[in-house]
PDB file of C-alpha atoms in Angstrom:
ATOM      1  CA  UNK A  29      -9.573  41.370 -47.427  1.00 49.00           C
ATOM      2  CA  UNK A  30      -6.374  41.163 -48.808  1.00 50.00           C
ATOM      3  CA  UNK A  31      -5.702  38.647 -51.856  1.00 59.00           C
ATOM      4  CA  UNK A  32      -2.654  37.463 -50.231  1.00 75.00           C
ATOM      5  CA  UNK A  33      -3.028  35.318 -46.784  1.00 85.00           C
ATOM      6  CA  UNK A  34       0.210  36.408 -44.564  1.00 88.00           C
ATOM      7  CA  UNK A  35       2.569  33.491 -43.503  1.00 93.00           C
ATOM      8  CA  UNK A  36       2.022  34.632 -40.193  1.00 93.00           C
ATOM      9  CA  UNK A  37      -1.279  34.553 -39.969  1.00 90.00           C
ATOM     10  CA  UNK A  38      -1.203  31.008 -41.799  1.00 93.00           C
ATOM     11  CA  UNK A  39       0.846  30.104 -38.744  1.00 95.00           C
ATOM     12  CA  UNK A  40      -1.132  31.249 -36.080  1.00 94.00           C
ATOM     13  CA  UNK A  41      -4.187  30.358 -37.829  1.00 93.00           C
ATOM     14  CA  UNK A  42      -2.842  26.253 -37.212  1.00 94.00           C
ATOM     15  CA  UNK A  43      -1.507  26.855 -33.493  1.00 94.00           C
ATOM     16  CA  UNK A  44      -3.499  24.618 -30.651  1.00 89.00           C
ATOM     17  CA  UNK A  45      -3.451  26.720 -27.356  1.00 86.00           C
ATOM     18  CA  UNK A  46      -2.402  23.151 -25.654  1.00 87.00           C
ATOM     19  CA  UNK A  47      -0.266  20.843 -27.652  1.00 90.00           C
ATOM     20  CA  UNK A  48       1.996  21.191 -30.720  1.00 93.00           C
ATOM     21  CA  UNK A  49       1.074  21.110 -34.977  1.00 95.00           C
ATOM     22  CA  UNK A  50       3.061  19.331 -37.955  1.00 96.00           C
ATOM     23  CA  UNK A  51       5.348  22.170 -39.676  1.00 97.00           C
ATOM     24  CA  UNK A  52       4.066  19.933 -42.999  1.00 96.00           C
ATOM     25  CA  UNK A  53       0.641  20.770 -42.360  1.00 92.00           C
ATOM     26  CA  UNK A  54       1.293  24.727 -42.145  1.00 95.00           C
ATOM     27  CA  UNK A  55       3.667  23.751 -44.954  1.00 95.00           C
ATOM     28  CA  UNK A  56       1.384  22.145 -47.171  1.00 91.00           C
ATOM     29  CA  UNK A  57      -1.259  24.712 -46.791  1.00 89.00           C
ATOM     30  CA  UNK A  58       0.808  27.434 -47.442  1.00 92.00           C
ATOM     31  CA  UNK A  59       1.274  26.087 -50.679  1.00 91.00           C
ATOM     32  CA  UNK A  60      -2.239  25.055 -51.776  1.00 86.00           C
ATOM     33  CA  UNK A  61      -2.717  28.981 -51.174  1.00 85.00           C
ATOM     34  CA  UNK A  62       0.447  29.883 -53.425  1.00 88.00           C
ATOM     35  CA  UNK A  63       2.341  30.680 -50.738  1.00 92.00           C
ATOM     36  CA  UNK A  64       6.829  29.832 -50.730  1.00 94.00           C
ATOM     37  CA  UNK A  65       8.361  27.826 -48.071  1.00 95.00           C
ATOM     38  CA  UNK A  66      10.742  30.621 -47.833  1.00 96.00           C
ATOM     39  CA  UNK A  67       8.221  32.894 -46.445  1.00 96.00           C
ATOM     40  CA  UNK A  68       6.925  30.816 -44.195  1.00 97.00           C
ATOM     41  CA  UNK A  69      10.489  29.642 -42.710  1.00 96.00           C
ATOM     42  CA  UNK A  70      11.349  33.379 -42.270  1.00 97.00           C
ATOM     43  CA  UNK A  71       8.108  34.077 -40.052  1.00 97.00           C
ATOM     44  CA  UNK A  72       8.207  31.439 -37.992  1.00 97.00           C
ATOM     45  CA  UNK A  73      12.164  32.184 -37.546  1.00 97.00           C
ATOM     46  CA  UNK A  74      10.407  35.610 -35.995  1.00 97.00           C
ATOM     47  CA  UNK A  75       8.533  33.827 -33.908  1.00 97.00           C
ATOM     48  CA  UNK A  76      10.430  31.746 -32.209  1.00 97.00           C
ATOM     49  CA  UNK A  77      12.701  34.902 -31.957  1.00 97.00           C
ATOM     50  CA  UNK A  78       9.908  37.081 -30.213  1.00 96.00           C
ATOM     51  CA  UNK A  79      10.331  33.755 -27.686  1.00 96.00           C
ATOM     52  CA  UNK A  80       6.447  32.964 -28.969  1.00 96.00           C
ATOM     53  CA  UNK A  81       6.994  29.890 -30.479  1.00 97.00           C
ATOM     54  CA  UNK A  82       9.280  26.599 -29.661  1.00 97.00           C
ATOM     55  CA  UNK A  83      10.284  24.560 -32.637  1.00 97.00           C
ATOM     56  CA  UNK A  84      11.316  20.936 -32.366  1.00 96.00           C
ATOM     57  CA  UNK A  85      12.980  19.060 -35.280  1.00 95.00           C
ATOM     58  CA  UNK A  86      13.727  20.688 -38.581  1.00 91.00           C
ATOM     59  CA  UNK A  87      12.152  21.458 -42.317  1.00 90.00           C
ATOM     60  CA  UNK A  88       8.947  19.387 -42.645  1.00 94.00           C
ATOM     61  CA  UNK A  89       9.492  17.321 -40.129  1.00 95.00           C
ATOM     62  CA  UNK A  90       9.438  19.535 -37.032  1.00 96.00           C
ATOM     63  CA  UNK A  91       6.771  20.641 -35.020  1.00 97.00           C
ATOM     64  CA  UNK A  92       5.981  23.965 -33.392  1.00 97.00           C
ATOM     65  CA  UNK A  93       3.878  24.734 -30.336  1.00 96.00           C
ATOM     66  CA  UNK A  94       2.973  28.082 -28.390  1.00 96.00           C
ATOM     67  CA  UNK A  95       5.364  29.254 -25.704  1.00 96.00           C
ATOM     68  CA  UNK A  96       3.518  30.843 -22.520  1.00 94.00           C
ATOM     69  CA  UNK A  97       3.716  34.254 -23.539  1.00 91.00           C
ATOM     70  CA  UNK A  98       3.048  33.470 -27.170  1.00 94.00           C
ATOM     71  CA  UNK A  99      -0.389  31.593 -25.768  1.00 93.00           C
ATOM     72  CA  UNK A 100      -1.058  34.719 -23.742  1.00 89.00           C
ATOM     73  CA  UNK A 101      -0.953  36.893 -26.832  1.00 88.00           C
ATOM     74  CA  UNK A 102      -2.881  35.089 -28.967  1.00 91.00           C
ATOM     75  CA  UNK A 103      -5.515  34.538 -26.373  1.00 90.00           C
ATOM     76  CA  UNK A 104      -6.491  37.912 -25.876  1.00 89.00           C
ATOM     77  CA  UNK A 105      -7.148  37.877 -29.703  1.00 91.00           C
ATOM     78  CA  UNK A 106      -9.404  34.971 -28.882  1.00 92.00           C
ATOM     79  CA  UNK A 107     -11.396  37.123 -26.089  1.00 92.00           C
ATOM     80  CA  UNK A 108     -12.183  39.740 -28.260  1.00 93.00           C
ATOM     81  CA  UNK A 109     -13.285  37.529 -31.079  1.00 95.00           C
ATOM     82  CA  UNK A 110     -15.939  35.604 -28.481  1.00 94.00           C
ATOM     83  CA  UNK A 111     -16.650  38.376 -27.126  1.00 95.00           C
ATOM     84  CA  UNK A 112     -18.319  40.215 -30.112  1.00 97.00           C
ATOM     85  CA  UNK A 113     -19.967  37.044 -31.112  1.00 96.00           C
ATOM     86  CA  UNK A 114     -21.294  36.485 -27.348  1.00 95.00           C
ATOM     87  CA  UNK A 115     -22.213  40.235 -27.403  1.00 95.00           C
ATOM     88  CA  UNK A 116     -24.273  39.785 -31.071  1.00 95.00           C
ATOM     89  CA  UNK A 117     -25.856  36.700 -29.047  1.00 94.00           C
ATOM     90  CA  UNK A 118     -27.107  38.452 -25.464  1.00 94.00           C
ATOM     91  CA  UNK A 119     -24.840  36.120 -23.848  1.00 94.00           C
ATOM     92  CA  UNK A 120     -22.165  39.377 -22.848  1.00 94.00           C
ATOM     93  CA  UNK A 121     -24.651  42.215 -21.298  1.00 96.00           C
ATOM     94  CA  UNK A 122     -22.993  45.071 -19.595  1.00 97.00           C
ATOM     95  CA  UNK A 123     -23.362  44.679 -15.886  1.00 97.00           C
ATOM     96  CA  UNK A 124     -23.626  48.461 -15.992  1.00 97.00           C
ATOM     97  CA  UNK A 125     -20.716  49.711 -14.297  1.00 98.00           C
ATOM     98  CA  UNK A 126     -17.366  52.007 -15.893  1.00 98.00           C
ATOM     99  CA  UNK A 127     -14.173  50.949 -15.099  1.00 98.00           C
ATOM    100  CA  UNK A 128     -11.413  53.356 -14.258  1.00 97.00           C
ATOM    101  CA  UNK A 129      -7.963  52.668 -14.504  1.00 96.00           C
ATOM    102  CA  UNK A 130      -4.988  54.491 -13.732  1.00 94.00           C
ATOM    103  CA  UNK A 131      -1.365  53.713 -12.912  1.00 91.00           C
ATOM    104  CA  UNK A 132       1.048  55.501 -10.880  1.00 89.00           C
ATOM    105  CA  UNK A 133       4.703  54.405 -10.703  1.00 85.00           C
ATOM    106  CA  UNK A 134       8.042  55.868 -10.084  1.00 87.00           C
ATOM    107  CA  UNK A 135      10.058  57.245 -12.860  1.00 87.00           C
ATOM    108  CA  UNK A 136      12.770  54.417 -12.191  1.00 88.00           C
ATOM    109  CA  UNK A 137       9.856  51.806 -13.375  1.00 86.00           C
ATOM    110  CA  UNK A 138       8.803  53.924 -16.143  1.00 88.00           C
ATOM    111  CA  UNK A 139       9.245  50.971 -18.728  1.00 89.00           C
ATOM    112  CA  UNK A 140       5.956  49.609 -16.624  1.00 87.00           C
ATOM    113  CA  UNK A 141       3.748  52.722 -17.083  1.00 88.00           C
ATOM    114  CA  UNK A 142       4.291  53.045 -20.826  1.00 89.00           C
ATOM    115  CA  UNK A 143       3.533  49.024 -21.112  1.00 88.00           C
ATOM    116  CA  UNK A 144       0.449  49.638 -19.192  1.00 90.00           C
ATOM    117  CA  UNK A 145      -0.258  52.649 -21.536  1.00 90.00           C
ATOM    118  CA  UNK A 146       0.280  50.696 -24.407  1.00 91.00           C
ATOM    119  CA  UNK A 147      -1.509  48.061 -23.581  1.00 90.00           C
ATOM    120  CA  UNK A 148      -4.611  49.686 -21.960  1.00 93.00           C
ATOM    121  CA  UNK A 149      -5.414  51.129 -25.318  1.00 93.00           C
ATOM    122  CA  UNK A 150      -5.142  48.500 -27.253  1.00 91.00           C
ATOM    123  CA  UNK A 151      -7.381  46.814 -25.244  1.00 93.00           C
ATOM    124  CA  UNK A 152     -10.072  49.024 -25.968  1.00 94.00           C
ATOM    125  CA  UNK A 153      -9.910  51.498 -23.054  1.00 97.00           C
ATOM    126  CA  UNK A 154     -10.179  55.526 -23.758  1.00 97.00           C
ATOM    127  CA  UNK A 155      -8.009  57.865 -22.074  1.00 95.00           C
ATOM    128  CA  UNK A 156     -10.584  59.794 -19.902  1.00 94.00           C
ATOM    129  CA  UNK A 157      -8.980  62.113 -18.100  1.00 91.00           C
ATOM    130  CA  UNK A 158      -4.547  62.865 -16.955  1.00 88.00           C
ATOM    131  CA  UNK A 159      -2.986  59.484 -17.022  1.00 88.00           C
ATOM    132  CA  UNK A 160      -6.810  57.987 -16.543  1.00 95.00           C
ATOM    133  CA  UNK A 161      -8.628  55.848 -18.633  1.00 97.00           C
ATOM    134  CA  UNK A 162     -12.205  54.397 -18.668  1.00 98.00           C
ATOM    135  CA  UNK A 163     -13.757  51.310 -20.329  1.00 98.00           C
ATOM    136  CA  UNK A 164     -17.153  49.210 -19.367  1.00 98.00           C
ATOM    137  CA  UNK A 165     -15.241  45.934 -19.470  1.00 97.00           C
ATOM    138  CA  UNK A 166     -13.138  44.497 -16.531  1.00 94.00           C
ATOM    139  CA  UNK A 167      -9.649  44.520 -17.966  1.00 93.00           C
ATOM    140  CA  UNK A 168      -7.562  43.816 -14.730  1.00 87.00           C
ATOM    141  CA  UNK A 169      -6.786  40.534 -15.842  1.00 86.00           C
ATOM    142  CA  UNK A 170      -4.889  41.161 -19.422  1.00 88.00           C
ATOM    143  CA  UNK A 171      -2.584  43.753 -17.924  1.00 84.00           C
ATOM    144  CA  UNK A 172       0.983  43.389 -18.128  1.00 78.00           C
ATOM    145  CA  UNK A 173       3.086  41.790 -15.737  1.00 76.00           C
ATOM    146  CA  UNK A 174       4.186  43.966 -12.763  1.00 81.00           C
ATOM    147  CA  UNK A 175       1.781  46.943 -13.324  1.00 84.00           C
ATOM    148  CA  UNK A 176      -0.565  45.464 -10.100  1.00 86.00           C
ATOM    149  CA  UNK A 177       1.566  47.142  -7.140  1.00 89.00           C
ATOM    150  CA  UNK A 178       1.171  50.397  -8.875  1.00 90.00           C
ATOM    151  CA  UNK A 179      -2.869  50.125 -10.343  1.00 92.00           C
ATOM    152  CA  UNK A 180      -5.605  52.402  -9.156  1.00 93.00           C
ATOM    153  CA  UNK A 181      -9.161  51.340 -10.049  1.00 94.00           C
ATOM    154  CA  UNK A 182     -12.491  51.861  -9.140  1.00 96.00           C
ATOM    155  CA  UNK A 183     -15.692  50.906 -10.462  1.00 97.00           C
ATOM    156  CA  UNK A 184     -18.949  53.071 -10.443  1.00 97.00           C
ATOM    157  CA  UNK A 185     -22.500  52.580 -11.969  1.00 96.00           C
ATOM    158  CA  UNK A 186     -22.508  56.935 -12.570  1.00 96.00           C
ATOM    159  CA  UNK A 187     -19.984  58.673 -14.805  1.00 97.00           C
ATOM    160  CA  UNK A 188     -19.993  62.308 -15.737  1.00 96.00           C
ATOM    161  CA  UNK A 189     -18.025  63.403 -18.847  1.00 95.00           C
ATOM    162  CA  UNK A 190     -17.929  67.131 -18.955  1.00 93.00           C
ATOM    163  CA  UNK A 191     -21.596  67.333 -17.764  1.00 95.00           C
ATOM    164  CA  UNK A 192     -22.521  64.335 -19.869  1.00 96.00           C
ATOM    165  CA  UNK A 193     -23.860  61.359 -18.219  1.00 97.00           C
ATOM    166  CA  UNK A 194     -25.984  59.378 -20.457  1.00 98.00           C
ATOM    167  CA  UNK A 195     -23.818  56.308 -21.465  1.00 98.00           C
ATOM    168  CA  UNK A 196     -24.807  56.024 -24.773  1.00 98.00           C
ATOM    169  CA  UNK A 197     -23.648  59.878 -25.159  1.00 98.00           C
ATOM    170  CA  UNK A 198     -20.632  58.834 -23.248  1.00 98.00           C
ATOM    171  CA  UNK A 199     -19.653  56.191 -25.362  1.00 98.00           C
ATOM    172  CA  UNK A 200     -19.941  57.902 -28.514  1.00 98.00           C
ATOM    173  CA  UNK A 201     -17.443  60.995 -27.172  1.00 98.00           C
ATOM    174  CA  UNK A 202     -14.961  58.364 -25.944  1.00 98.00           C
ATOM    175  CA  UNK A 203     -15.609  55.686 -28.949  1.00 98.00           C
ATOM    176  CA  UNK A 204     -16.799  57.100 -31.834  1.00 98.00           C
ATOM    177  CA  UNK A 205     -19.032  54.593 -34.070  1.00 98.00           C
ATOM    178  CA  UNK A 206     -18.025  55.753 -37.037  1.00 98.00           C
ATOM    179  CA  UNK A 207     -14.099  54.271 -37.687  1.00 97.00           C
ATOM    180  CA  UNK A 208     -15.774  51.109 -36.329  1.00 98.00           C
ATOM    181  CA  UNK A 209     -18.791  51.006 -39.027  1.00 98.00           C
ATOM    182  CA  UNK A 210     -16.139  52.089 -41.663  1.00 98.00           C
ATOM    183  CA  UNK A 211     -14.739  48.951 -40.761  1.00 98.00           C
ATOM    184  CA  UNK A 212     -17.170  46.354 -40.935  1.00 98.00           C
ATOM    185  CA  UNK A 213     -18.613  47.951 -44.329  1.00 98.00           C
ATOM    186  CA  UNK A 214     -15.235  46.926 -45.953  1.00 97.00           C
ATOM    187  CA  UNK A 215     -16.040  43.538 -43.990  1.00 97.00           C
ATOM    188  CA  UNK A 216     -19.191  43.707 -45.957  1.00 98.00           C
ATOM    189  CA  UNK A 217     -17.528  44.169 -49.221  1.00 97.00           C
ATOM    190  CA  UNK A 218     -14.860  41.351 -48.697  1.00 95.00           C
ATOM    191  CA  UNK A 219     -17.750  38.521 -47.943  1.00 96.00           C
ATOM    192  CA  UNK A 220     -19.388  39.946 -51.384  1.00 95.00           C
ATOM    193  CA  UNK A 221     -16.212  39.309 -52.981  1.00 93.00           C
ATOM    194  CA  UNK A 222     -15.400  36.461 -51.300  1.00 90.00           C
ATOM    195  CA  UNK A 223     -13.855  34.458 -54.334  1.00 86.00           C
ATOM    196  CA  UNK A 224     -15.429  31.174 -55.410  1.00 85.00           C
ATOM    197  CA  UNK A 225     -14.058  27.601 -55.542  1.00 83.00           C
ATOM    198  CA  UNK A 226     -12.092  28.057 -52.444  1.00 82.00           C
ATOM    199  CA  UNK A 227     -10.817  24.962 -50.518  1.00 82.00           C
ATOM    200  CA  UNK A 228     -12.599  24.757 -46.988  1.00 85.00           C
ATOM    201  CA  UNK A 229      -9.490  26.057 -45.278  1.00 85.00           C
ATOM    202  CA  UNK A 230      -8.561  28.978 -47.837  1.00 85.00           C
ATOM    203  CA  UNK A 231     -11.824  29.915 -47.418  1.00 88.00           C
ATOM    204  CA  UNK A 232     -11.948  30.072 -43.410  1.00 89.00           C
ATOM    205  CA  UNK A 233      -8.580  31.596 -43.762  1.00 90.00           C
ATOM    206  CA  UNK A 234      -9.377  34.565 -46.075  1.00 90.00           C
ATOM    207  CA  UNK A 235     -13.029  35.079 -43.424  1.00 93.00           C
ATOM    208  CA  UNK A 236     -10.498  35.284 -40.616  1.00 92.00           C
ATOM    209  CA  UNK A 237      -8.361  37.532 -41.910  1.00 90.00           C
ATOM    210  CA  UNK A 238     -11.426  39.731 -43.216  1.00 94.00           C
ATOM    211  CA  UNK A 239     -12.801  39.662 -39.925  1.00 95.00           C
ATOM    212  CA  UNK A 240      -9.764  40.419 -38.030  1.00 93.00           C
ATOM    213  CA  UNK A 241      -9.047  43.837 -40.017  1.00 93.00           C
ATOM    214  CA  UNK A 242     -12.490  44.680 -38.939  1.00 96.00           C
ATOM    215  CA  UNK A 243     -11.729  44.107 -35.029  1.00 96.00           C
ATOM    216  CA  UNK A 244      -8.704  46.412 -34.926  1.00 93.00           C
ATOM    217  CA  UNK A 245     -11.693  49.767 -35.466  1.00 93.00           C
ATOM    218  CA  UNK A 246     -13.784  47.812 -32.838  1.00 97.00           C
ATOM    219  CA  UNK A 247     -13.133  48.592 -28.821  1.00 97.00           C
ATOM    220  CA  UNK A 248     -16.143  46.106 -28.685  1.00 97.00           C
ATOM    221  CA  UNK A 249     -18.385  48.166 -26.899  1.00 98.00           C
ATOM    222  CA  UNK A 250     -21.417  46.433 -24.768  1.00 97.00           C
ATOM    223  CA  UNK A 251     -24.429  46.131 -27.038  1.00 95.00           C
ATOM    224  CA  UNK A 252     -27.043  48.091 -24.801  1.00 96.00           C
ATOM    225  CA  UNK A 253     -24.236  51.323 -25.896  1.00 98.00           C
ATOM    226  CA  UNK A 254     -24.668  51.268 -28.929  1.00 98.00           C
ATOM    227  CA  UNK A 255     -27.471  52.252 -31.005  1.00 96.00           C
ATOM    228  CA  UNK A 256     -29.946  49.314 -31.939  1.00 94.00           C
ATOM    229  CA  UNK A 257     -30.022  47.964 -34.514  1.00 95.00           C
ATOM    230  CA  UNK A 258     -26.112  47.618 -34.574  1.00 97.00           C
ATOM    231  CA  UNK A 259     -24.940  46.737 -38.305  1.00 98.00           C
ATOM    232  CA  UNK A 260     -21.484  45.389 -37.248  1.00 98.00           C
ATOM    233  CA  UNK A 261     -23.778  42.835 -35.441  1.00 98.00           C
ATOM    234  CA  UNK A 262     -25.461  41.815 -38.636  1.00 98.00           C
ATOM    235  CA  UNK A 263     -22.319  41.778 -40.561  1.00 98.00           C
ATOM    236  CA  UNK A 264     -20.576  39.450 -38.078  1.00 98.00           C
ATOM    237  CA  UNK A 265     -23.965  37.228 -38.289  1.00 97.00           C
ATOM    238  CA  UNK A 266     -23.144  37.225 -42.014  1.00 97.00           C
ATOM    239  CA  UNK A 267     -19.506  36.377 -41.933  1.00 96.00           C
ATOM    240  CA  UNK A 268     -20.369  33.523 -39.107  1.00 94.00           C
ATOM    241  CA  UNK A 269     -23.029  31.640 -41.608  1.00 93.00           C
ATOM    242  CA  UNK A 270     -20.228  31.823 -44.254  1.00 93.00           C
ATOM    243  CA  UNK A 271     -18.125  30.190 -41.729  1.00 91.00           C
ATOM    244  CA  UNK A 272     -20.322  27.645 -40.553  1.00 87.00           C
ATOM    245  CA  UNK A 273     -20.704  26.723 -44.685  1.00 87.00           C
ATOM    246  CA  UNK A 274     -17.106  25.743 -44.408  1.00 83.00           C
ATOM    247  CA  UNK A 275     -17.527  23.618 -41.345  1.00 76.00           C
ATOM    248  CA  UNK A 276     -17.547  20.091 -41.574  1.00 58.00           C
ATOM    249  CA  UNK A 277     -15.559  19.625 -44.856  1.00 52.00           C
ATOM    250  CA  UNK A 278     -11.850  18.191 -44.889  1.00 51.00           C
ATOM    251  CA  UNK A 279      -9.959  20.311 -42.717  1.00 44.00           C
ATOM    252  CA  UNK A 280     -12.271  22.867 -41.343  1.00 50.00           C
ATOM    253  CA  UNK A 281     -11.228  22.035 -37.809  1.00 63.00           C
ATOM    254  CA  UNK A 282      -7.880  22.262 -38.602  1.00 61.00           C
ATOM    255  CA  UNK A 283      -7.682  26.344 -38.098  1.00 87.00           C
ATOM    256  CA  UNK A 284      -8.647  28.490 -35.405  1.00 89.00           C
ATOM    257  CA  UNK A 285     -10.123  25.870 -33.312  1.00 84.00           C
ATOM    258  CA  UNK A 286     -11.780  27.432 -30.058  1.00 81.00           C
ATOM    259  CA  UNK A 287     -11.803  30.588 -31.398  1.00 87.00           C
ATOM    260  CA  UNK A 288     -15.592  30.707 -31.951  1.00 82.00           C
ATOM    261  CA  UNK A 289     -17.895  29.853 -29.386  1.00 72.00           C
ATOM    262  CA  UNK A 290     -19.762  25.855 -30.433  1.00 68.00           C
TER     263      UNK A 290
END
C-alpha cells in the first residue's frame, strides 16, 4: 500500500457508472488526504483526454461523469473485483469447461489482432499454444470491438497440456500460484499497517488501493483449481471485514459504490 493515494485513483474511486459527481467533492477529499488541486486538475485533464471522462462547468463547480468507453473500462475492473469475492463465497463455481480463444485476421487489420492480444492477457487468459490462448472463464464478452468476425473459440470439458490433463496441474503450468500469493502477502502486510485514525473514506481508499495491487498477480482462477485452503481467499475475507468497519460512517457510500457485492 502506498502512503500516497493517486489523484487518479481518487477520481475513479468517486465516479457513479450512471450519473455524474461534484468536482468539489473529489476536490475536497483530495485535500483531507493532503493531496494539491493541481494534481488532481492535471489527471482529470488526462481523462477527459483519453475521451473517458466528460466535464461540465469549471474549477469546483463542474461536474464530471463517465463517457461510454470510460464506463466500459472501469467495469471490467468491477468484474474482477466481484468476481474474487463471489468466488471466496461459492457463489462463482467453475462450470468445468476451458475456453479457447484464438484470432485470425489479415495483416491489413493487424491493429485488431494485437488489441485482442493485449487484451486477452490482461484479462487473465494464458497463451496455450501459436497465437492460442486458454482460460476457464467465458471472456467473449470483454473483447475489443471488431475482433468478433475474426474469433475462433471452442469450449471443451478435456484439455491435454503436453500429456497433462489434471486441471489443477494444468492451472499451475499456465498460472503459477506463486506471483499471485506474493501478492496478497504484501496485501497482508498493508491491512497490518493499515494506519490508525483514518477518516471513513481515507480509510476505504487506502483498502482499495491495497487490494487492487494485489489483483494485477491474480488471473482469478476458479476456486475448485486451486489448492484448498486458498490464503488469498482468507486475506480478501480480511480486507472485506476492514471494509465493512468503514461502512456506515459519513461518507462510506460515497466511493466505489457497486463495486462489492451487498
Amino acid at each position: 500500500m502506498t502512503d500516497q493515494i493517486s489523484p487518479r485513483t481518487l477520481i475513479e474511486a468517486h465516479l457513479p457508472f450512471a450519473g455524474e459527481v461534484d468536482l468539489a467533492l473529489i476536490y475536497a477529499t483530495a485535500n483531507e488526504l493532503g493531496i494539491e488541486d493541481q494534481p488532481v486538475r492535471l489527471a482529470l485533464r488526462r481523462l477527459i483526454s483519453a475521451g473517458e471522462l466528460e466535464q461540465r462547468g469549471r474549477g469546483r463547480a463542474g461536474v464530471v461523469e463517465l463517457t461510454e468507453s470510460g464506463r466500459a473500462r472501469l467495469d471490467i475492473d468491477r468484474i474482477a473485483v466481484r468476481l474474487a469475492f463471489a468466488q471466496d463465497a461459492g457463489q462463482a463455481p467453475w462450470d468445468g469447461f476451458w475456453r479457447l480463444l484464438g484470432i485470425s485476421a489479415p495483416e491489413s487489420h493487424r491493429a485488431i489482432r494485437d488489441a485482442f492480444r493485449r487484451d486477452i492477457v490482461s484479462l487473465g487468459a494464458a497463451p496455450f499454444s501459436t497465437g492460442l490462448y486458454v482460460t476457464p472463464h467465458d471472456l467473449t464478452a470483454f473483447l475489443p470491438a471488431g475482433a468478433g468476425p475474426y474469433l475462433v473459440t471452442a469450449a471443451s470439458g478435456d484439455l491435454t497440456m503436453r500429456g497433462v490433463t489434471d486441471p489443477q496441474e494444468i492451472v499451475e503450468s499456465l498460472w503459477p500460484a506463486q506471483p499471485t500469493l506474493a501478492a496478497y502477502a504484501e496485501l497482508d502486510r498493508a491491512l497490518v499497517a493499515l494506519p490508525a485514525g483514518l477518516s471513513p473514506v481515507a480509510r476505504q481508499l487506502r483498502l482499495a488501493d491495497a487490494l487492487e495491487l494485489a489483483l494485477r498477480d491474480d488471473p482469478l482462477i476458479p476456486s475448485e483449481l486451486r489448492p484448498d485452503p486458498w490464503r488469498p481467499a482468507g486475506t480478501r475475507r480480511r480486507w472485506l471485514d476492514l471494509w465493512d468497519a468503514a461502512r456506515g460512517h459519513d461518507g462510506a457510500e460515497l466511493i466505489y459504490r457497486g463495486w462489492l457485492p451487498e
